[in-house]
Each structure stands twice: as C-alpha cells, then as structure tokens.
PDB file of C-alpha atoms and ligand atoms in Angstrom:
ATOM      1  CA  UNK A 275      -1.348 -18.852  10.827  1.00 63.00           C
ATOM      2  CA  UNK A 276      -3.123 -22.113   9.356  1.00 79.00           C
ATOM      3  CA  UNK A 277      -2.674 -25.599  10.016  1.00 84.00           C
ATOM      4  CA  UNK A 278      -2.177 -28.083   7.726  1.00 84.00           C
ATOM      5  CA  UNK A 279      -1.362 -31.890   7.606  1.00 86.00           C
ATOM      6  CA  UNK A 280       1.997 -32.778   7.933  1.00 87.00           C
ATOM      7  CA  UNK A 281       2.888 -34.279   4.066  1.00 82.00           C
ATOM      8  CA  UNK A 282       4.902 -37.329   5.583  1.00 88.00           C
ATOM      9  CA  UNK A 283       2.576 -38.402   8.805  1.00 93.00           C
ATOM     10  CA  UNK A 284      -0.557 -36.259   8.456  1.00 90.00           C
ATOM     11  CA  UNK A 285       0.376 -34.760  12.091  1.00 91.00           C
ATOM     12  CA  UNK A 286      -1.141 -31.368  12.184  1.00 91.00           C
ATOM     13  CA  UNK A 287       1.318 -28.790  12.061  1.00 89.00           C
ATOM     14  CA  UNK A 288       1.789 -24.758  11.161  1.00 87.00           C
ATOM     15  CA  UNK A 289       2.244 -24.332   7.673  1.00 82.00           C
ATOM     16  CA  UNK A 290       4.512 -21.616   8.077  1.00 82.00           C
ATOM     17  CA  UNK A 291       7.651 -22.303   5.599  1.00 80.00           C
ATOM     18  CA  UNK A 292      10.231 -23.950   8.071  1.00 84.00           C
ATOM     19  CA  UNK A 293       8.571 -25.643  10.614  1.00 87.00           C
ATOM     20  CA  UNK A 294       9.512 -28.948  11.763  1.00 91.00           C
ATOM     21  CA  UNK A 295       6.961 -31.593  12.272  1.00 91.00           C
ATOM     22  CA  UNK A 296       7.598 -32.485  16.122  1.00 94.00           C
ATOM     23  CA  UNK A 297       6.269 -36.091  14.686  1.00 93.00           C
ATOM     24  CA  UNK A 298       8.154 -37.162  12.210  1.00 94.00           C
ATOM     25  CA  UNK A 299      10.995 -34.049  11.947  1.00 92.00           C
ATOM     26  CA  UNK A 300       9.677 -33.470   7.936  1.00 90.00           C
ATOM     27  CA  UNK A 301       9.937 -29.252   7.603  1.00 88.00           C
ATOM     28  CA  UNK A 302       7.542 -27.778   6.080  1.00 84.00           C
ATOM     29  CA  UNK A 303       8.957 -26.295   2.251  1.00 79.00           C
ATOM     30  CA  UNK A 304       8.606 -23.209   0.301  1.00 70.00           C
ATOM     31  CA  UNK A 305       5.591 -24.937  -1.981  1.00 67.00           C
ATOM     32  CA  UNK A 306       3.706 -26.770   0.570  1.00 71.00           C
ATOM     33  CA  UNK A 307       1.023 -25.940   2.503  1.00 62.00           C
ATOM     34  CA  UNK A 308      -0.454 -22.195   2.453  1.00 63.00           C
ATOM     35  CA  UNK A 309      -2.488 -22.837  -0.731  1.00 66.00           C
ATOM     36  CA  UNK A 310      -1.558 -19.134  -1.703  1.00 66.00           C
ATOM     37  CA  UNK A 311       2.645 -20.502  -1.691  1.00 68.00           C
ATOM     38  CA  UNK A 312       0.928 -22.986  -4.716  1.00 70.00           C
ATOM     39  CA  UNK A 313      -0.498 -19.784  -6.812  1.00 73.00           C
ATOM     40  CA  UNK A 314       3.052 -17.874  -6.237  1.00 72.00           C
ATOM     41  CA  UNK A 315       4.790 -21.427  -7.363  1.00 75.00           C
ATOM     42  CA  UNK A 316       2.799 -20.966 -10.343  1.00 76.00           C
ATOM     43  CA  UNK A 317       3.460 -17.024 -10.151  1.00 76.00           C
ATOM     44  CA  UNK A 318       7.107 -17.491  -9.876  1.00 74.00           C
ATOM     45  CA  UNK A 319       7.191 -19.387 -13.411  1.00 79.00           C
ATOM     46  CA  UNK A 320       4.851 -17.235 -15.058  1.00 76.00           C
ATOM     47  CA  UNK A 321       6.663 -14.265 -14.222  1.00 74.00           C
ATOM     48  CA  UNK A 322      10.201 -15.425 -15.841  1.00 74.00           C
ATOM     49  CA  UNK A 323       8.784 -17.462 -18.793  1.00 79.00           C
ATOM     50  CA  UNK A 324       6.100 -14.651 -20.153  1.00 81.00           C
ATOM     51  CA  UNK A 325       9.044 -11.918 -20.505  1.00 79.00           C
ATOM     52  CA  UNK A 326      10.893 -14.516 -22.538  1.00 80.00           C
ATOM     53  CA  UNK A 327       8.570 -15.734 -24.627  1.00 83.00           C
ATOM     54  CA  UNK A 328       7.301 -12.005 -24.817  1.00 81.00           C
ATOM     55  CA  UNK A 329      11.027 -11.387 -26.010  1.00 80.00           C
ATOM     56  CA  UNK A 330      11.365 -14.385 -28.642  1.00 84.00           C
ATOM     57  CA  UNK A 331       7.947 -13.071 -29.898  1.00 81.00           C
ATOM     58  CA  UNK A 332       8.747  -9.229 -30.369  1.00 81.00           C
ATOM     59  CA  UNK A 333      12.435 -10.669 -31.795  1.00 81.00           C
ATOM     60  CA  UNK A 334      10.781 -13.181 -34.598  1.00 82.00           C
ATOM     61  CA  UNK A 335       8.596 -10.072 -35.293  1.00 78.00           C
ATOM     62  CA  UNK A 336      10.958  -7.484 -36.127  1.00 71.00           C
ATOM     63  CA  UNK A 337      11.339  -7.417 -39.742  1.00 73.00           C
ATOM     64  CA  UNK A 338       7.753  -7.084 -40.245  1.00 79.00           C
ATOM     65  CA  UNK A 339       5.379  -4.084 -39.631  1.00 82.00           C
ATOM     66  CA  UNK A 340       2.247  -5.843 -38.997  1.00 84.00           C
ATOM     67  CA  UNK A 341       3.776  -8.792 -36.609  1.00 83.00           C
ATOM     68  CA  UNK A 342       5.198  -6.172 -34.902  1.00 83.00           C
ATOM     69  CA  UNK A 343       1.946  -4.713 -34.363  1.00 85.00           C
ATOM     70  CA  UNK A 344       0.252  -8.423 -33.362  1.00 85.00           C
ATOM     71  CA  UNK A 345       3.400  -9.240 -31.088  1.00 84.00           C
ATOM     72  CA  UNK A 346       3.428  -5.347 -29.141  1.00 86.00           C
ATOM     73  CA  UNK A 347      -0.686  -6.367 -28.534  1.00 88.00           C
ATOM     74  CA  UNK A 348       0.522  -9.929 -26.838  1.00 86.00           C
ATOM     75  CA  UNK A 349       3.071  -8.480 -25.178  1.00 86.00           C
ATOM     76  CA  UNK A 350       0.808  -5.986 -23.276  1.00 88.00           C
ATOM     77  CA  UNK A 351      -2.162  -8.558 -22.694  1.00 87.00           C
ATOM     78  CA  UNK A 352       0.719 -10.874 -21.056  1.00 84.00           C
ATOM     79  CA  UNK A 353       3.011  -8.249 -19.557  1.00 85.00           C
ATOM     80  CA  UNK A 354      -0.339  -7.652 -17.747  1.00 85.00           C
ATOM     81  CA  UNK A 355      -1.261 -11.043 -17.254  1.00 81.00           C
ATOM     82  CA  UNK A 356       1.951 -11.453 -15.327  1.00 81.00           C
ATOM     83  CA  UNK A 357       1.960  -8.648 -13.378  1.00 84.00           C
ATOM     84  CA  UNK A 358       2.630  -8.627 -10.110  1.00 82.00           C
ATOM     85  CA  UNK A 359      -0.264  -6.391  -9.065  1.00 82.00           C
ATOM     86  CA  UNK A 360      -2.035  -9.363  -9.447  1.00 78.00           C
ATOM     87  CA  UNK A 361      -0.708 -11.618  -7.154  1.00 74.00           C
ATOM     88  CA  UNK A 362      -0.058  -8.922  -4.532  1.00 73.00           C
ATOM     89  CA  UNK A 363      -1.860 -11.396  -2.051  1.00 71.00           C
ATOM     90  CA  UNK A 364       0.670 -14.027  -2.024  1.00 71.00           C
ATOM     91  CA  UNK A 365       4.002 -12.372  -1.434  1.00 73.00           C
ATOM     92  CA  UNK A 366       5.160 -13.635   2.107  1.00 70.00           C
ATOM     93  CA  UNK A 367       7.712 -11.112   2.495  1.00 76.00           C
ATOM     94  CA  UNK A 368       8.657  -7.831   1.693  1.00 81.00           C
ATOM     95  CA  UNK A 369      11.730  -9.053  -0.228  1.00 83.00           C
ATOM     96  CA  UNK A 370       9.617 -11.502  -2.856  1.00 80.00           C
ATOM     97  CA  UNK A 371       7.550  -8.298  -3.377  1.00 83.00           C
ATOM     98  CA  UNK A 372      10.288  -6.101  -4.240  1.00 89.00           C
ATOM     99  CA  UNK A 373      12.580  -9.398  -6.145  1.00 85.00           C
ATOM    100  CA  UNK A 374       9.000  -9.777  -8.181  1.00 83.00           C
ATOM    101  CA  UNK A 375       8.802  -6.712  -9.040  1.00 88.00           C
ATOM    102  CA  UNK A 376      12.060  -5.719 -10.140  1.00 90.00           C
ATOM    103  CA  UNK A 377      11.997  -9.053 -12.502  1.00 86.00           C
ATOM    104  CA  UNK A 378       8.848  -7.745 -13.886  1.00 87.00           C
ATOM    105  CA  UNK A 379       9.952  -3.971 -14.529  1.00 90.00           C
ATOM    106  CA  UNK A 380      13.115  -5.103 -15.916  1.00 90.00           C
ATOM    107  CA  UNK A 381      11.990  -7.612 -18.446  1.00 87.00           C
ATOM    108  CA  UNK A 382       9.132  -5.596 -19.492  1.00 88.00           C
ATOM    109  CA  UNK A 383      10.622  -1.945 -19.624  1.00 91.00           C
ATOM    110  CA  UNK A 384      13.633  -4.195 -22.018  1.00 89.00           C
ATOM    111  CA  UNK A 385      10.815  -5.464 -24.506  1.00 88.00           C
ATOM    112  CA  UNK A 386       8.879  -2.235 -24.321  1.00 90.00           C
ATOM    113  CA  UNK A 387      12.345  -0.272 -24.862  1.00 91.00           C
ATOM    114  CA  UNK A 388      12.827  -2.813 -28.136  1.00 87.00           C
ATOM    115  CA  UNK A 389       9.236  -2.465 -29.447  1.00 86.00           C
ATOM    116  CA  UNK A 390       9.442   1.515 -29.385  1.00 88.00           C
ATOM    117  CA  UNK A 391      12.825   1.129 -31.354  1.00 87.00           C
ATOM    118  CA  UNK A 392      11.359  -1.534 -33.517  1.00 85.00           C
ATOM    119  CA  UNK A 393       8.410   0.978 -34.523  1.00 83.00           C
ATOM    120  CA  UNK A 394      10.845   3.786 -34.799  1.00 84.00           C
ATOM    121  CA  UNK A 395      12.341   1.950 -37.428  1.00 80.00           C
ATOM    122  CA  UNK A 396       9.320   1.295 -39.367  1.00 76.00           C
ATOM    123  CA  UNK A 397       7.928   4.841 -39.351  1.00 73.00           C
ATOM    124  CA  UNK A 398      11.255   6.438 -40.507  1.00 64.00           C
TER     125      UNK A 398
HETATM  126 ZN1  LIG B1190       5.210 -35.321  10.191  1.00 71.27          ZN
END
C-alpha cells in the first residue's frame, strides 16, 4: 500500500480509497491518489463513451455499403482500444472487473449484433 500526501494538509497518509487523514479528517476519494485510480478515471469514461459513439457511428452508417464497411473497421480498432484487457492492472476489486467487463461485452456484442444485420442486409 503507497503513501501519498494528504490533498488538504500534505500529511502523509495511505492512499487506500477511504482513509481518513488523522490530520485534518479529509478521506481519501475514489480518484485520488493511486496514480493507477487516475488511468481507470480515464478508463471508466472511455469505456461508456466509445460504445456510444461506436453506436451513433455504425447507426449514421447504415444506409450505405461502404460507410458501413469504414464504421465496422472503427468500431473494432476502438472496441479494442477500450477493452478491458487493457487496463486489467487497475481494477481494485473483483466487482469493477466483472461491472467493466459486462459494460464492455454488452455494448460491443449490441453493435457487433447490428453490424452483422446491417451487412446481411446489403448482401441479400
Ligand atoms: Zn489531511
């Protein structure tokens, strides 16, 4: 477990999420700290805005063949951009892991499921 400065008084303290600076009583949040809990703040937007924009981008693509095409290619590059696999590192607990996880199997297996339709469409 790693020290860092206490935010409000610079009193050393753990930087375990929770703990209460015996200083000045400031607890220690869910970003601070652990500079790994700053990548998975940046994780935890990644991981719900790629899906979406993912989504809008297969969506604004479906009446054409070729944007299709352009938008499945993103799609993969960012699906595994976002992946979880990726920031396996940073999960604190078990229950981020799996939460992760099923956000990014959801989202993706829905735009994948949409793309294969999409193409379907075009071939027939
Ligand atoms: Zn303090």
């Amino acid at each position: 477990m790693s020290l860092i400065k206490c935010p409000e008084c610079e009193h050393e303290i753990l930087s375990r999420i929770g703990t209460i600076c015996p200083n000045c009583g400031h607890m220690v949040g869910y970003f601070e700290g652990d500079k790994n809990r700053k990548k998975y703040g940046k994780f935890f937007a990644i991981s719900l805005f790629v899906p979406f924009i993912n989504f809008v981008l297969v969506l604004l693509s479906s009446f054409n063949k070729t944007s299709l095409i352009v938008a499945s290619v993103i799609f993969v590059v960012l699906a595994f951009l976002s992946s979880p696999i990726r920031y396996k590192d940073i999960f604190v607990t078990k229950f981020e892991k799996i939460l992760f996880w099923g956000i990014w199997l959801g989202a993706n297996t829905l735009i994948a499921v949409m793309i294969y339709n999409l193409m379907h469409k075009f071939v027939n």
